[in-house]
Short mmCIF file of N, CA and C in Angstrom, two decimals:
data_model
loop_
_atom_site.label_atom_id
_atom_site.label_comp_id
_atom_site.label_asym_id
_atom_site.label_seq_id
_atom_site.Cartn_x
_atom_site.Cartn_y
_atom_site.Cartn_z
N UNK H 155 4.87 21.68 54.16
CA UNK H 155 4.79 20.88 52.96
C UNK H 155 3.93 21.63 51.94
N UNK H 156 4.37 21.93 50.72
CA UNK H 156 3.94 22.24 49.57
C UNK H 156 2.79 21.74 49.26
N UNK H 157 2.11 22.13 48.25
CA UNK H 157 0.53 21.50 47.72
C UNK H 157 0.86 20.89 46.96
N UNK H 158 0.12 19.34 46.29
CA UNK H 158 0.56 18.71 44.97
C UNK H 158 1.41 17.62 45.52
N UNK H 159 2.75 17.74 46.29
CA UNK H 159 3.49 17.45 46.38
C UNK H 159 3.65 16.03 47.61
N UNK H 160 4.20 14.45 46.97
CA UNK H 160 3.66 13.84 48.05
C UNK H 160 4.92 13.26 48.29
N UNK H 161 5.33 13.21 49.64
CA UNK H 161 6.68 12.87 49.75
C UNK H 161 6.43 11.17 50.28
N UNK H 162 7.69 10.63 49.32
CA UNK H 162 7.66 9.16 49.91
C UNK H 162 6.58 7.92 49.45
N UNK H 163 5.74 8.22 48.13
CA UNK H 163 4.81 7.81 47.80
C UNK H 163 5.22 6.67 47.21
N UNK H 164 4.44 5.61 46.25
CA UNK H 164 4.96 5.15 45.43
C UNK H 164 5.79 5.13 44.30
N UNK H 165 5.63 6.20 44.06
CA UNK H 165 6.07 6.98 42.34
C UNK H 165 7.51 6.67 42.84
N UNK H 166 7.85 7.27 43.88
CA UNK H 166 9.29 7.65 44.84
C UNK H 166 9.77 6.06 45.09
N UNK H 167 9.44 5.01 45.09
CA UNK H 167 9.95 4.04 45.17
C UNK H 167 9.95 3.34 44.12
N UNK H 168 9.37 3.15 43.30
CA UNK H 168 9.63 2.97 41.91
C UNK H 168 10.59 3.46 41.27
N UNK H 169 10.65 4.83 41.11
CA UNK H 169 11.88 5.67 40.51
C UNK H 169 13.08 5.18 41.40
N UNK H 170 13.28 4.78 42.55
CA UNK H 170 14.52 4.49 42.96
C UNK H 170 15.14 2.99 42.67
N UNK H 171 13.81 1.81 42.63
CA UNK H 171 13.37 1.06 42.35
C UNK H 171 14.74 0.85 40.72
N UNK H 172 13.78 1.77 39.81
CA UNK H 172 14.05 1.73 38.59
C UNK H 172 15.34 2.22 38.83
N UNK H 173 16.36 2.91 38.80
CA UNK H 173 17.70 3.44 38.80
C UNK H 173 18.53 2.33 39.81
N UNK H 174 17.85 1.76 40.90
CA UNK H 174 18.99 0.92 40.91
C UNK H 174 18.87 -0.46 39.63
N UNK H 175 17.86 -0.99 39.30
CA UNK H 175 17.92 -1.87 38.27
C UNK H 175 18.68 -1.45 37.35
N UNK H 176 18.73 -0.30 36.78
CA UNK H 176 19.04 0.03 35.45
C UNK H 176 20.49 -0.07 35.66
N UNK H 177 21.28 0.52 37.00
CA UNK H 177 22.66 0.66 37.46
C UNK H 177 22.78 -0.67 37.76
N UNK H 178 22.59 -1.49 38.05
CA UNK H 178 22.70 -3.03 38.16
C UNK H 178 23.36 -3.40 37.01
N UNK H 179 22.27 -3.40 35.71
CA UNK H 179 22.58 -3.77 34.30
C UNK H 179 23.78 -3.36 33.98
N UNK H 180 23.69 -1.79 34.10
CA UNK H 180 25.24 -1.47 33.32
C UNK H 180 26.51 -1.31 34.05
N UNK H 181 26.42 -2.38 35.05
CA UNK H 181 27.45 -2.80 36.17
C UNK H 181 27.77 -4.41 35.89
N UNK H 182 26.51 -5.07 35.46
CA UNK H 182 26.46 -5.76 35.24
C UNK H 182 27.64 -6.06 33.37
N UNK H 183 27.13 -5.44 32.54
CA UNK H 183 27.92 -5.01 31.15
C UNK H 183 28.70 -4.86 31.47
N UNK H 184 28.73 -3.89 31.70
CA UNK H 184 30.71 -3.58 32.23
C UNK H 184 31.56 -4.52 32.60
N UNK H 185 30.82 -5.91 33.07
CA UNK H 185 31.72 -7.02 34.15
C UNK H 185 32.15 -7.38 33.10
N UNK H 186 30.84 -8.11 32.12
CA UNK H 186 30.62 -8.99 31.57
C UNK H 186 31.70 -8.98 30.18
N UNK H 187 30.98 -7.85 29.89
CA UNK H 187 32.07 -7.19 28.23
C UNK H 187 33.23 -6.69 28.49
N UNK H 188 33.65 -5.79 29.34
CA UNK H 188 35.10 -5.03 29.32
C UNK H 188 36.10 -5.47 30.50
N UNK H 189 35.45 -6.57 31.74
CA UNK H 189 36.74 -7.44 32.58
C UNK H 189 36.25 -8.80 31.88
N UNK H 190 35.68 -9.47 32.09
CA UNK H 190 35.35 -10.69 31.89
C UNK H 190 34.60 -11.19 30.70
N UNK H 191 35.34 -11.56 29.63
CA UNK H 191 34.83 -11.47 28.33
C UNK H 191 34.76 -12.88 28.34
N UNK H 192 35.19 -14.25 28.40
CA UNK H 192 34.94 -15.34 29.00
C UNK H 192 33.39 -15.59 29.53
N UNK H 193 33.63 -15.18 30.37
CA UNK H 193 31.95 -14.97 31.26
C UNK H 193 30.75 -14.99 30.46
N UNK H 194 30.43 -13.47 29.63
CA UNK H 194 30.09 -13.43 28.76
C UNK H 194 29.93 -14.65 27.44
N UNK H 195 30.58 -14.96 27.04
CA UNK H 195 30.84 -16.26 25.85
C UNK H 195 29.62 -17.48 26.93
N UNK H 196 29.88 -17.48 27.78
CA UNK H 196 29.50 -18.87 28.48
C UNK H 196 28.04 -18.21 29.17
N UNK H 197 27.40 -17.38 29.06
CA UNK H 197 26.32 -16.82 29.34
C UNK H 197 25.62 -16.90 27.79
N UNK H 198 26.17 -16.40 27.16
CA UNK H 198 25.50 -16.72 25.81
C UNK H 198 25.15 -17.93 25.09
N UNK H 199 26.07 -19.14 25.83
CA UNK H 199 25.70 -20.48 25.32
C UNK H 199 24.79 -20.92 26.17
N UNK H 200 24.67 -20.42 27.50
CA UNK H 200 23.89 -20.99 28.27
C UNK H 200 22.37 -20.68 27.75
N UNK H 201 22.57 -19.02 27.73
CA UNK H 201 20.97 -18.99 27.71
C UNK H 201 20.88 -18.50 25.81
N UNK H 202 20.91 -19.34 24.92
CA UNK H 202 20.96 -19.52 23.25
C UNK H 202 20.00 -18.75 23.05
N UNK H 203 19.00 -19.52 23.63
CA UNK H 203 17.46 -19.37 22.87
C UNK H 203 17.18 -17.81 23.34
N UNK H 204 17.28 -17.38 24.62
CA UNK H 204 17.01 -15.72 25.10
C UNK H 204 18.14 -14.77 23.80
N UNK H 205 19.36 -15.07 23.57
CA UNK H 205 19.86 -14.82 22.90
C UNK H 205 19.70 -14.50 21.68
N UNK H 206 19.11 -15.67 20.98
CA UNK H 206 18.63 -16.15 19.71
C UNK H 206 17.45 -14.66 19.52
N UNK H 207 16.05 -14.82 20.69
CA UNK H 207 15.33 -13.88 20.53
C UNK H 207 15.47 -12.78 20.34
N UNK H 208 16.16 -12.23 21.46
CA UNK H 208 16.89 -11.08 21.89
C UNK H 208 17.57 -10.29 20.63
N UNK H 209 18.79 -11.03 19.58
CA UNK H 209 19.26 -10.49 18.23
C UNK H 209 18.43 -10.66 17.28
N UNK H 210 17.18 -11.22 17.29
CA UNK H 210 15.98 -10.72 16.00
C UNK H 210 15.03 -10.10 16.53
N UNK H 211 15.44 -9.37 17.81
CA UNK H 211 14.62 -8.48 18.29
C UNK H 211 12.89 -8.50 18.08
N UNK H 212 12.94 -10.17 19.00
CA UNK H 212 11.37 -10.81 19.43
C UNK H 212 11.02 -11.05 18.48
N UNK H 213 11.55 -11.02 17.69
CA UNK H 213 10.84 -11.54 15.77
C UNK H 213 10.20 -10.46 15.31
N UNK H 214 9.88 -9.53 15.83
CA UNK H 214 8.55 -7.94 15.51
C UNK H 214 8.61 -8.27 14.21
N UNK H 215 9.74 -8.02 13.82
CA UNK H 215 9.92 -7.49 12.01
C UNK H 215 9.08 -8.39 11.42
N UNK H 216 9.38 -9.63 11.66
CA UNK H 216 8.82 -11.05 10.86
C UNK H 216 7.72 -11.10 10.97
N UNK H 217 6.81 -11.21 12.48
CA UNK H 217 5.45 -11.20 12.66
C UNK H 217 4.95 -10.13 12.05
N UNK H 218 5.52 -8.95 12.14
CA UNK H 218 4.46 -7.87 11.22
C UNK H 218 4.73 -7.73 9.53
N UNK H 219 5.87 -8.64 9.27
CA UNK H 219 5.49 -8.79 7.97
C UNK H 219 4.61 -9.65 7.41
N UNK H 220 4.59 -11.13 8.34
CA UNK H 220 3.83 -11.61 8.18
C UNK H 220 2.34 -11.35 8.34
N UNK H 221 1.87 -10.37 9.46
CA UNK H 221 0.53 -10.47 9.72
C UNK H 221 0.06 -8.84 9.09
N UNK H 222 0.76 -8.40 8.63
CA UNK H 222 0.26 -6.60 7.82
C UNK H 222 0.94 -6.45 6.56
N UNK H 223 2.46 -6.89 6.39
CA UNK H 223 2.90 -6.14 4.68
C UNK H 223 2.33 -7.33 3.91
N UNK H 224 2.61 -8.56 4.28
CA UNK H 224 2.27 -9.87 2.83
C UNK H 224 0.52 -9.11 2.95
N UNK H 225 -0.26 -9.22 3.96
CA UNK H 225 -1.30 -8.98 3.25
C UNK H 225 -1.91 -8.27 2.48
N UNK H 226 -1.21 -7.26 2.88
CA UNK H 226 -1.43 -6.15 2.38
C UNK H 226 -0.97 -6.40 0.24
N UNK H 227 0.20 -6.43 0.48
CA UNK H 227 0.84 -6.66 -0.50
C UNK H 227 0.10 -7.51 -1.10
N UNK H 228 -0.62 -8.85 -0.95
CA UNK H 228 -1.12 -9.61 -1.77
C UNK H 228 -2.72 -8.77 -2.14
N UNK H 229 -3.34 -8.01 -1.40
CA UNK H 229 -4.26 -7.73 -1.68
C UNK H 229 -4.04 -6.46 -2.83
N UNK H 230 -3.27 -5.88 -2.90
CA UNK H 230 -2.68 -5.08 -3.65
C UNK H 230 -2.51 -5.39 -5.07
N UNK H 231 -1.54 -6.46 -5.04
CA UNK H 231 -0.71 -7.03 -5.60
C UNK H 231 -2.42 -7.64 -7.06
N UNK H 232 -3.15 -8.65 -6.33
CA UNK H 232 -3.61 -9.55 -6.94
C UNK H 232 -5.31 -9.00 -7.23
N UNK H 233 -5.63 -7.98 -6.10
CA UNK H 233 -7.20 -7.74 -6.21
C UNK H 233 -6.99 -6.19 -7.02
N UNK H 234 -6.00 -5.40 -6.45
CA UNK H 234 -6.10 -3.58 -6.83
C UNK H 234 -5.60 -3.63 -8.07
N UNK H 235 -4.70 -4.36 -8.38
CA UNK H 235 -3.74 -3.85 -9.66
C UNK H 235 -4.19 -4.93 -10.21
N UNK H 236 -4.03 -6.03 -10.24
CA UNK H 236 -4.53 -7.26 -11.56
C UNK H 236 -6.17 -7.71 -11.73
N UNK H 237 -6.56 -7.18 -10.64
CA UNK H 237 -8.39 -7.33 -10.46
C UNK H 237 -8.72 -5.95 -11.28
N UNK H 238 -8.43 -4.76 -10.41
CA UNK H 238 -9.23 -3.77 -10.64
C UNK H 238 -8.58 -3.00 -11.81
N UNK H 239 -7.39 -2.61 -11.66
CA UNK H 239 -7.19 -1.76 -12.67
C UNK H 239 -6.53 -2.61 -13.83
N UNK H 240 -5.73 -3.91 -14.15
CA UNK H 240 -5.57 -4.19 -15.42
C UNK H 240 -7.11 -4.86 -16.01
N UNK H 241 -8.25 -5.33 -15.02
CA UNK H 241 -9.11 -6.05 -15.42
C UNK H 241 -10.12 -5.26 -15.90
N UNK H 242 -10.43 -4.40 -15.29
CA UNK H 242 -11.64 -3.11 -15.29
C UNK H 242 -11.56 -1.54 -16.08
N UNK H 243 -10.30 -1.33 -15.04
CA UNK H 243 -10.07 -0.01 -15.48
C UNK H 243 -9.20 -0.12 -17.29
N UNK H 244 -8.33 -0.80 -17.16
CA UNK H 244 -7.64 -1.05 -18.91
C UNK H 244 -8.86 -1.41 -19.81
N UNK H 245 -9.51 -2.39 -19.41
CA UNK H 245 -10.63 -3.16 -20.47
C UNK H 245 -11.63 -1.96 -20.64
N UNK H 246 -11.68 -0.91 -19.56
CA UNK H 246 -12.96 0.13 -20.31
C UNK H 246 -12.21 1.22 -20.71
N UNK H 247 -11.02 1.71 -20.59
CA UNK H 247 -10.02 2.52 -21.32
C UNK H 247 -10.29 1.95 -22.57
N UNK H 248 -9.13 1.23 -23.22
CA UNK H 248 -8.70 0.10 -24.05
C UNK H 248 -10.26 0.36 -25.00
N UNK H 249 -11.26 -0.38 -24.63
CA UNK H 249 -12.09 -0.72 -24.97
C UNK H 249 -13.38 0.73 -25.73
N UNK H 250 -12.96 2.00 -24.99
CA UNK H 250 -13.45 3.36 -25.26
C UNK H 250 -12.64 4.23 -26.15
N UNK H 251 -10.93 3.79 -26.69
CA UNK H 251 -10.58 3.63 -27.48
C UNK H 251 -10.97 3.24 -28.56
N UNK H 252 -11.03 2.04 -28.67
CA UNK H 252 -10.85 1.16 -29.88
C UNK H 252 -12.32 1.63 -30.55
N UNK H 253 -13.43 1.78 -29.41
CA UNK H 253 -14.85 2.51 -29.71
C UNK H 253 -14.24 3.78 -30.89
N UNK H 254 -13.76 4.61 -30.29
CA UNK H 254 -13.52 5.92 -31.08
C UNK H 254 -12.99 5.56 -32.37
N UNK H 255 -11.95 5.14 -32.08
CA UNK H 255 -10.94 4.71 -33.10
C UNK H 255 -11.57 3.82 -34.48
N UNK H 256 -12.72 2.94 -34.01
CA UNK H 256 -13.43 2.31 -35.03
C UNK H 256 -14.66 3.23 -35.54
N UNK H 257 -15.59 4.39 -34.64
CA UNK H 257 -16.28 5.25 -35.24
C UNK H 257 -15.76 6.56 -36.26
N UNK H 258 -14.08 6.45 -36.06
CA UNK H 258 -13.67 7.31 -36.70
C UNK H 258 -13.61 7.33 -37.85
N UNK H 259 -12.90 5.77 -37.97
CA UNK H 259 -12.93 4.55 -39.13
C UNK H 259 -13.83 4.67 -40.17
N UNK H 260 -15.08 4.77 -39.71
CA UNK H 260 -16.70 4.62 -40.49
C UNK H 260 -16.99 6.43 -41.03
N UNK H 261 -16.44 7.49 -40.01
CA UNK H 261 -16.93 8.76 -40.55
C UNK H 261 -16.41 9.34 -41.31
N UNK H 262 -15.24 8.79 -41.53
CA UNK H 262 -14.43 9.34 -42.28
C UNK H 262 -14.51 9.16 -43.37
N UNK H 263 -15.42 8.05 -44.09
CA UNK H 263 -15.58 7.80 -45.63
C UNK H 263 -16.91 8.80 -45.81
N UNK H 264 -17.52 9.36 -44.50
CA UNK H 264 -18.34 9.91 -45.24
C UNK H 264 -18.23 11.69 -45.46
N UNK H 265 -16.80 12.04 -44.93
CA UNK H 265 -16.20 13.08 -45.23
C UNK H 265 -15.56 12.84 -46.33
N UNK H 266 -16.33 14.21 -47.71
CA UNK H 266 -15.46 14.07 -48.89
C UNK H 266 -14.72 15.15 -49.48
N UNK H 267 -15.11 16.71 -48.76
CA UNK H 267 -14.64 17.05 -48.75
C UNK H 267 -15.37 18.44 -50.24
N UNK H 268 -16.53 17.87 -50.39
CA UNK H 268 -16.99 18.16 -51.50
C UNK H 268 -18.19 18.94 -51.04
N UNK H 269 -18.87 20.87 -51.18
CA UNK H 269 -19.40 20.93 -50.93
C UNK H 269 -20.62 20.52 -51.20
N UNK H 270 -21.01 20.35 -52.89
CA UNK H 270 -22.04 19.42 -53.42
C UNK H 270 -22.79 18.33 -52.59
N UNK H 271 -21.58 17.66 -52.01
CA UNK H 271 -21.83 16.61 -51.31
C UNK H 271 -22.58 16.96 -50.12
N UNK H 272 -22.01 17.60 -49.72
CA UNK H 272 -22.77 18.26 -47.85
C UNK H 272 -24.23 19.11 -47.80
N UNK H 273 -24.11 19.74 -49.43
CA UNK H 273 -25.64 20.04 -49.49
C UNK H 273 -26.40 19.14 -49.98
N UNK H 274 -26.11 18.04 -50.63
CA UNK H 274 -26.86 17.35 -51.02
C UNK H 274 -27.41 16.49 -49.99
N UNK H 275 -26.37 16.11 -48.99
CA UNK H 275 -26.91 15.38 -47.94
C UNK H 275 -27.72 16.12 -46.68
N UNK H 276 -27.68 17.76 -46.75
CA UNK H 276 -28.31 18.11 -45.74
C UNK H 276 -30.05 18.78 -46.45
N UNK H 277 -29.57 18.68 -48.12
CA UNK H 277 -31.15 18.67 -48.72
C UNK H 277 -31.90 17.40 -48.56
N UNK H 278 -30.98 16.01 -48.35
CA UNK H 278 -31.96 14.75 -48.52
C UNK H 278 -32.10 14.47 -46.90
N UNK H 279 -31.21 14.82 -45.72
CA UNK H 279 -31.82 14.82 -44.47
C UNK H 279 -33.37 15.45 -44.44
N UNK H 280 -33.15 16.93 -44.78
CA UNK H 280 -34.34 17.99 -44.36
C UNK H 280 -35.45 16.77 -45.11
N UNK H 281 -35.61 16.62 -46.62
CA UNK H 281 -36.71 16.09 -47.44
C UNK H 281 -37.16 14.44 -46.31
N UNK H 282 -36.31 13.96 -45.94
CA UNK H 282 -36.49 12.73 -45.11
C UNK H 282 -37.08 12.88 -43.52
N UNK H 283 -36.75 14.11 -43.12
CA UNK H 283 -36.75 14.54 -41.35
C UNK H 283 -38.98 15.28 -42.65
N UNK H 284 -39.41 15.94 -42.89
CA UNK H 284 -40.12 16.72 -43.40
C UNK H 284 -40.95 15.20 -43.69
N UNK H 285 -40.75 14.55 -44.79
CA UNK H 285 -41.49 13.19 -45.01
C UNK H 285 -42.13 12.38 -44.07
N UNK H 286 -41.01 12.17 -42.75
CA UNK H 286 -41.56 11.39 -41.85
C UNK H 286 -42.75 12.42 -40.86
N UNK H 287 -42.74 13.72 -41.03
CA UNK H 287 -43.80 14.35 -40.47
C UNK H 287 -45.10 14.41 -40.88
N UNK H 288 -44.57 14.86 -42.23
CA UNK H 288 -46.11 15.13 -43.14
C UNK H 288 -46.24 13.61 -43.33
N UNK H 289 -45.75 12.88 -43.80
CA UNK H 289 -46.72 11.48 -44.45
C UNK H 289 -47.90 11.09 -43.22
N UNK H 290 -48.84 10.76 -43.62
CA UNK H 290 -50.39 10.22 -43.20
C UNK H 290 -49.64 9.18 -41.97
#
């Protein structure tokens, strides 16, 4: 006998275990669907409800929409996008805009375009910035 190797164990009855079940089933199909289609019909009324389960496949889909996408989705839906970003993120966009857009508003009358003008205002800055030093 080889190393590793265990003859007759459990594993070994299980696996045989499992292949005759599985050959059962599709001995079983075979009766049911391709000689005896009758049979079939009256197995399906009998057992509805296994049936019923069985073609919405245990409900999975439903329970995990229900218990992971709606939540998800509502938290999404109502806190990320209508909380955070149309409430927060737009209102300080929007709002840092309209900032610019209204300081632009105001500087622009005091662009004239005139150099007179620009020295005159950077002779009455200096005399005003100079005043507030020297005065007592």
């Amino acid at each position: 006998m080889s190393e590793g190797v265990v003859e007759g164990g459990p594993e070994t009855t299980l696996m045989i275990v499992s292949v005759v079940v599985a050959l059962a089933g599709i001995g079983m199909a075979a009766y049911l669907f391709l000689i005896n289609r009758p049979a079939s019909e009256r197995v399906a009324e009998q057992f509805a409800g296994v049936r019923r389960v069985l073609l919405n496949k245990y409900y999975v889909d439903e329970v995990y929409d229900a218990a992971v996408v709606q939540p998800i989705r509502i938290i999404s839906e109502d806190g990320l996008w209508k909380g955070v970003d149309t409430g927060v993120i737009d209102r300080v966009v929007n709002g840092l805009g309209r900032t610019v857009a209204g300081s632009g508003d105001v500087l622009r009358h005091l662009q004239t375009g005139s150099v007179r003008t620009y020295a005159a205002s950077l002779f009455l800055g200096v005399v005003l910035i100079l005043g507030y030093y020297l005065w007592p």
